[in-house]
């Protein structure tokens, strides 16, 4: 490039990775996004660099593009995404990987199945949607905070019927609603849901799992008539 050439974009991913043709998965994009968030919190990236790299991460098609986004960060905050497994992802993920962020940008995100819930999880739906299902999740803390931001989008949060639930969200030209059905049990996890719904909606519900509901119905049917 000569000195008279126009300046390029703020950040361009290096495409010289060893396996640039390996397709990236959604979980790998989320992993890199989490590493970038850690880097900006540690001061290794400024806000502009973070936005540029985050946009590139969600648009990346190959693992080579993703690896280039964190190649100049310290090992403490960046490492290459794990290699993809041969089997297809199950419809209800059961990975133990804990991710603290979900983004539905003109699309959707979901966290369900046997995932590990971090102490704080943030879900953002921008012209998209999200599902945060805590019913089968593994809780490592007694209290979990879920922050929901719905901008012209929607997020649904499902919690077990016996969990303690506190909802403190705000709806502006939108709704931030909750269903308090169910009775909390002593020692059950406490779920605190906060956030904002702007021209969108956040729904928080206690809901039994399908197999639990079927088991309760069966028990009712087996009771002798009075």
mmCIF file of C-alpha atoms in Angstrom:
data_model
loop_
_atom_site.group_PDB
_atom_site.id
_atom_site.type_symbol
_atom_site.label_atom_id
_atom_site.label_comp_id
_atom_site.label_asym_id
_atom_site.label_seq_id
_atom_site.Cartn_x
_atom_site.Cartn_y
_atom_site.Cartn_z
ATOM 1 C CA UNK A 1 0.000 0.000 0.000
ATOM 2 C CA UNK A 2 1.409 3.430 -0.963
ATOM 3 C CA UNK A 3 1.284 6.510 1.223
ATOM 4 C CA UNK A 4 -1.461 7.956 -0.960
ATOM 5 C CA UNK A 5 -3.874 5.068 -0.457
ATOM 6 C CA UNK A 6 -6.923 5.818 1.699
ATOM 7 C CA UNK A 7 -6.892 4.604 5.262
ATOM 8 C CA UNK A 8 -8.564 1.230 5.767
ATOM 9 C CA UNK A 9 -11.270 0.335 8.308
ATOM 10 C CA UNK A 10 -10.494 0.594 12.049
ATOM 11 C CA UNK A 11 -9.968 -3.147 12.329
ATOM 12 C CA UNK A 12 -9.614 -5.855 9.697
ATOM 13 C CA UNK A 13 -9.343 -9.509 10.646
ATOM 14 C CA UNK A 14 -6.185 -11.274 9.476
ATOM 15 C CA UNK A 15 -7.105 -14.111 7.124
ATOM 16 C CA UNK A 16 -3.745 -15.946 7.352
ATOM 17 C CA UNK A 17 -4.823 -18.493 9.966
ATOM 18 C CA UNK A 18 -3.761 -22.096 9.413
ATOM 19 C CA UNK A 19 -7.324 -23.318 8.833
ATOM 20 C CA UNK A 20 -9.169 -20.294 7.448
ATOM 21 C CA UNK A 21 -11.753 -22.411 5.670
ATOM 22 C CA UNK A 22 -13.073 -24.079 8.827
ATOM 23 C CA UNK A 23 -16.595 -22.746 9.377
ATOM 24 C CA UNK A 24 -17.310 -21.013 12.677
ATOM 25 C CA UNK A 25 -20.234 -22.053 14.851
ATOM 26 C CA UNK A 26 -22.560 -19.832 16.868
ATOM 27 C CA UNK A 27 -21.005 -21.077 20.122
ATOM 28 C CA UNK A 28 -17.524 -20.134 18.874
ATOM 29 C CA UNK A 29 -18.724 -16.637 17.976
ATOM 30 C CA UNK A 30 -20.200 -16.263 21.464
ATOM 31 C CA UNK A 31 -16.941 -17.493 23.017
ATOM 32 C CA UNK A 32 -14.896 -14.880 21.149
ATOM 33 C CA UNK A 33 -17.443 -12.176 22.028
ATOM 34 C CA UNK A 34 -17.050 -13.077 25.700
ATOM 35 C CA UNK A 35 -13.246 -12.849 25.405
ATOM 36 C CA UNK A 36 -13.575 -9.403 23.824
ATOM 37 C CA UNK A 37 -15.829 -8.238 26.656
ATOM 38 C CA UNK A 38 -13.237 -9.406 29.172
ATOM 39 C CA UNK A 39 -10.525 -7.549 27.264
ATOM 40 C CA UNK A 40 -12.424 -4.248 27.251
ATOM 41 C CA UNK A 41 -13.189 -4.604 30.962
ATOM 42 C CA UNK A 42 -9.451 -5.165 31.617
ATOM 43 C CA UNK A 43 -8.507 -2.121 29.539
ATOM 44 C CA UNK A 44 -6.848 -4.073 26.721
ATOM 45 C CA UNK A 45 -9.338 -2.673 24.205
ATOM 46 C CA UNK A 46 -11.023 0.699 24.055
ATOM 47 C CA UNK A 47 -14.728 1.111 23.301
ATOM 48 C CA UNK A 48 -14.231 1.737 19.581
ATOM 49 C CA UNK A 49 -11.988 -1.290 19.110
ATOM 50 C CA UNK A 50 -14.439 -3.421 21.053
ATOM 51 C CA UNK A 51 -17.382 -2.395 18.847
ATOM 52 C CA UNK A 52 -15.411 -3.020 15.635
ATOM 53 C CA UNK A 53 -14.217 -6.447 16.743
ATOM 54 C CA UNK A 54 -17.579 -7.464 18.159
ATOM 55 C CA UNK A 55 -19.315 -6.612 14.874
ATOM 56 C CA UNK A 56 -16.660 -8.579 12.995
ATOM 57 C CA UNK A 57 -17.047 -11.546 15.364
ATOM 58 C CA UNK A 58 -20.788 -11.881 14.800
ATOM 59 C CA UNK A 59 -20.290 -11.546 11.037
ATOM 60 C CA UNK A 60 -17.357 -14.005 10.900
ATOM 61 C CA UNK A 61 -17.795 -17.126 8.809
ATOM 62 C CA UNK A 62 -14.574 -18.988 9.623
ATOM 63 C CA UNK A 63 -12.555 -19.819 12.722
ATOM 64 C CA UNK A 64 -9.588 -18.042 11.159
ATOM 65 C CA UNK A 65 -11.473 -14.757 11.259
ATOM 66 C CA UNK A 66 -12.421 -15.343 14.897
ATOM 67 C CA UNK A 67 -8.889 -16.260 15.984
ATOM 68 C CA UNK A 68 -7.513 -13.078 14.386
ATOM 69 C CA UNK A 69 -9.807 -10.946 16.556
ATOM 70 C CA UNK A 70 -8.084 -12.033 19.784
ATOM 71 C CA UNK A 71 -4.602 -12.825 18.466
ATOM 72 C CA UNK A 72 -3.036 -9.636 19.875
ATOM 73 C CA UNK A 73 -4.636 -9.915 23.314
ATOM 74 C CA UNK A 74 -2.887 -11.382 26.313
ATOM 75 C CA UNK A 75 -3.333 -15.088 27.107
ATOM 76 C CA UNK A 76 -5.211 -14.104 30.277
ATOM 77 C CA UNK A 77 -8.114 -12.719 28.270
ATOM 78 C CA UNK A 78 -7.880 -14.521 24.933
ATOM 79 C CA UNK A 79 -7.499 -18.041 23.649
ATOM 80 C CA UNK A 80 -8.553 -19.700 20.442
ATOM 81 C CA UNK A 81 -12.040 -21.232 20.432
ATOM 82 C CA UNK A 82 -12.217 -24.936 21.051
ATOM 83 C CA UNK A 83 -12.291 -27.239 18.049
ATOM 84 C CA UNK A 84 -15.786 -28.224 16.867
ATOM 85 C CA UNK A 85 -17.000 -31.695 17.698
ATOM 86 C CA UNK A 86 -17.953 -34.144 14.998
ATOM 87 C CA UNK A 87 -21.539 -34.684 16.167
ATOM 88 C CA UNK A 88 -24.235 -32.143 15.428
ATOM 89 C CA UNK A 89 -25.404 -29.934 18.285
ATOM 90 C CA UNK A 90 -28.439 -31.366 20.126
ATOM 91 C CA UNK A 91 -31.670 -29.358 19.980
ATOM 92 C CA UNK A 92 -31.396 -28.647 23.714
ATOM 93 C CA UNK A 93 -27.765 -27.799 24.527
ATOM 94 C CA UNK A 94 -26.307 -29.466 27.603
ATOM 95 C CA UNK A 95 -22.843 -27.945 27.458
ATOM 96 C CA UNK A 96 -21.248 -26.965 30.744
ATOM 97 C CA UNK A 97 -19.773 -23.839 29.150
ATOM 98 C CA UNK A 98 -20.917 -20.757 30.995
ATOM 99 C CA UNK A 99 -21.593 -17.693 28.870
ATOM 100 C CA UNK A 100 -22.649 -14.443 30.489
ATOM 101 C CA UNK A 101 -24.172 -12.809 27.416
ATOM 102 C CA UNK A 102 -26.790 -13.539 24.775
ATOM 103 C CA UNK A 103 -27.529 -11.349 21.752
ATOM 104 C CA UNK A 104 -30.501 -11.471 19.402
ATOM 105 C CA UNK A 105 -29.571 -8.976 16.665
ATOM 106 C CA UNK A 106 -32.080 -9.259 13.829
ATOM 107 C CA UNK A 107 -32.299 -12.881 14.920
ATOM 108 C CA UNK A 108 -32.516 -14.886 18.108
ATOM 109 C CA UNK A 109 -30.548 -16.475 20.942
ATOM 110 C CA UNK A 110 -31.436 -19.153 23.451
ATOM 111 C CA UNK A 111 -30.014 -20.628 26.622
ATOM 112 C CA UNK A 112 -31.779 -23.806 27.686
ATOM 113 C CA UNK A 113 -31.141 -27.335 28.801
ATOM 114 C CA UNK A 114 -28.344 -28.223 31.211
ATOM 115 C CA UNK A 115 -26.277 -25.071 30.825
ATOM 116 C CA UNK A 116 -24.292 -23.572 33.684
ATOM 117 C CA UNK A 117 -25.756 -20.260 34.805
ATOM 118 C CA UNK A 118 -23.220 -17.535 35.664
ATOM 119 C CA UNK A 119 -23.894 -15.255 38.601
ATOM 120 C CA UNK A 120 -24.935 -12.502 36.171
ATOM 121 C CA UNK A 121 -26.374 -13.147 32.713
ATOM 122 C CA UNK A 122 -27.239 -10.364 30.271
ATOM 123 C CA UNK A 123 -29.608 -10.874 27.359
ATOM 124 C CA UNK A 124 -30.095 -8.262 24.627
ATOM 125 C CA UNK A 125 -32.747 -8.460 21.903
ATOM 126 C CA UNK A 126 -32.433 -5.795 19.216
ATOM 127 C CA UNK A 127 -34.993 -6.323 16.479
ATOM 128 C CA UNK A 128 -34.835 -9.959 17.516
ATOM 129 C CA UNK A 129 -35.725 -12.350 20.306
ATOM 130 C CA UNK A 130 -34.280 -14.418 23.112
ATOM 131 C CA UNK A 131 -35.127 -17.351 25.388
ATOM 132 C CA UNK A 132 -33.489 -17.782 28.807
ATOM 133 C CA UNK A 133 -34.666 -21.088 30.286
ATOM 134 C CA UNK A 134 -33.395 -21.742 33.822
ATOM 135 C CA UNK A 135 -35.502 -24.816 34.579
ATOM 136 C CA UNK A 136 -32.826 -27.433 33.796
ATOM 137 C CA UNK A 137 -29.824 -25.165 34.301
ATOM 138 C CA UNK A 138 -27.019 -25.818 36.779
ATOM 139 C CA UNK A 139 -26.815 -23.092 39.420
ATOM 140 C CA UNK A 140 -23.424 -22.405 40.991
ATOM 141 C CA UNK A 141 -24.681 -19.571 43.206
ATOM 142 C CA UNK A 142 -27.694 -19.175 45.449
ATOM 143 C CA UNK A 143 -28.719 -15.997 43.633
ATOM 144 C CA UNK A 144 -28.718 -15.430 39.870
ATOM 145 C CA UNK A 145 -29.174 -12.012 38.261
ATOM 146 C CA UNK A 146 -30.634 -11.860 34.776
ATOM 147 C CA UNK A 147 -30.462 -8.510 32.996
ATOM 148 C CA UNK A 148 -32.757 -8.184 29.975
ATOM 149 C CA UNK A 149 -32.730 -5.392 27.413
ATOM 150 C CA UNK A 150 -35.384 -5.615 24.697
ATOM 151 C CA UNK A 151 -35.237 -2.885 22.030
ATOM 152 C CA UNK A 152 -37.928 -3.504 19.431
ATOM 153 C CA UNK A 153 -37.609 -7.168 20.356
ATOM 154 C CA UNK A 154 -38.682 -9.701 22.957
ATOM 155 C CA UNK A 155 -37.116 -11.894 25.636
ATOM 156 C CA UNK A 156 -38.760 -14.739 27.554
ATOM 157 C CA UNK A 157 -37.341 -15.907 30.894
ATOM 158 C CA UNK A 158 -38.520 -19.246 32.319
ATOM 159 C CA UNK A 159 -37.761 -20.216 35.916
ATOM 160 C CA UNK A 160 -38.664 -23.337 37.940
ATOM 161 C CA UNK A 161 -42.003 -23.117 39.809
ATOM 162 C CA UNK A 162 -40.311 -23.461 43.201
ATOM 163 C CA UNK A 163 -37.580 -20.855 42.676
ATOM 164 C CA UNK A 164 -37.730 -17.478 44.410
ATOM 165 C CA UNK A 165 -38.413 -14.814 41.780
ATOM 166 C CA UNK A 166 -37.892 -11.058 41.942
ATOM 167 C CA UNK A 167 -38.659 -8.889 38.914
ATOM 168 C CA UNK A 168 -37.559 -5.253 38.817
ATOM 169 C CA UNK A 169 -37.680 -4.370 35.135
ATOM 170 C CA UNK A 170 -39.126 -1.302 33.452
ATOM 171 C CA UNK A 171 -41.226 -1.118 30.296
ATOM 172 C CA UNK A 172 -41.212 2.080 28.206
ATOM 173 C CA UNK A 173 -43.625 1.899 25.292
ATOM 174 C CA UNK A 174 -43.372 -1.818 25.907
ATOM 175 C CA UNK A 175 -43.995 -4.443 28.570
ATOM 176 C CA UNK A 176 -41.957 -6.010 31.373
ATOM 177 C CA UNK A 177 -44.352 -8.566 32.817
ATOM 178 C CA UNK A 178 -44.202 -11.499 35.189
ATOM 179 C CA UNK A 179 -46.312 -14.464 36.226
ATOM 180 C CA UNK A 180 -45.844 -15.314 39.901
ATOM 181 C CA UNK A 181 -47.560 -18.728 39.795
ATOM 182 C CA UNK A 182 -45.902 -21.330 41.986
ATOM 183 C CA UNK A 183 -44.645 -21.396 45.565
ATOM 184 C CA UNK A 184 -40.965 -20.806 46.386
ATOM 185 C CA UNK A 185 -39.221 -23.489 48.417
ATOM 186 C CA UNK A 186 -36.652 -22.803 51.157
ATOM 187 C CA UNK A 187 -33.164 -23.275 49.765
ATOM 188 C CA UNK A 188 -34.267 -22.943 46.139
ATOM 189 C CA UNK A 189 -32.282 -20.593 43.871
ATOM 190 C CA UNK A 190 -33.261 -16.927 43.847
ATOM 191 C CA UNK A 191 -33.640 -15.396 40.376
ATOM 192 C CA UNK A 192 -33.535 -11.586 40.133
ATOM 193 C CA UNK A 193 -34.608 -10.201 36.755
ATOM 194 C CA UNK A 194 -33.893 -6.566 35.913
ATOM 195 C CA UNK A 195 -33.691 -4.523 32.735
ATOM 196 C CA UNK A 196 -35.568 -2.449 30.213
ATOM 197 C CA UNK A 197 -38.132 -3.072 27.486
ATOM 198 C CA UNK A 198 -38.262 -0.207 24.979
ATOM 199 C CA UNK A 199 -40.737 -0.756 22.168
ATOM 200 C CA UNK A 200 -40.418 -4.403 23.058
ATOM 201 C CA UNK A 201 -41.314 -6.927 25.716
ATOM 202 C CA UNK A 202 -39.815 -9.077 28.464
ATOM 203 C CA UNK A 203 -41.884 -11.939 29.855
ATOM 204 C CA UNK A 204 -40.828 -13.677 33.080
ATOM 205 C CA UNK A 205 -42.696 -16.838 34.030
ATOM 206 C CA UNK A 206 -42.521 -19.673 36.494
ATOM 207 C CA UNK A 207 -43.196 -22.767 34.446
ATOM 208 C CA UNK A 208 -42.911 -26.477 35.176
ATOM 209 C CA UNK A 209 -40.932 -28.663 32.833
ATOM 210 C CA UNK A 210 -43.035 -30.791 30.528
ATOM 211 C CA UNK A 211 -42.062 -34.064 32.227
ATOM 212 C CA UNK A 212 -42.744 -32.593 35.697
ATOM 213 C CA UNK A 213 -46.181 -31.386 34.602
ATOM 214 C CA UNK A 214 -46.987 -34.812 33.171
ATOM 215 C CA UNK A 215 -45.863 -36.483 36.401
ATOM 216 C CA UNK A 216 -48.132 -34.229 38.483
ATOM 217 C CA UNK A 217 -51.077 -34.882 36.183
ATOM 218 C CA UNK A 218 -50.487 -38.616 36.500
ATOM 219 C CA UNK A 219 -50.396 -38.395 40.282
ATOM 220 C CA UNK A 220 -53.697 -36.502 40.297
ATOM 221 C CA UNK A 221 -55.304 -39.124 38.081
ATOM 222 C CA UNK A 222 -54.165 -41.940 40.376
ATOM 223 C CA UNK A 223 -55.846 -40.456 43.426
ATOM 224 C CA UNK A 224 -58.997 -42.350 44.439
ATOM 225 C CA UNK A 225 -62.268 -40.540 44.030
ATOM 226 C CA UNK A 226 -63.733 -39.101 47.250
#
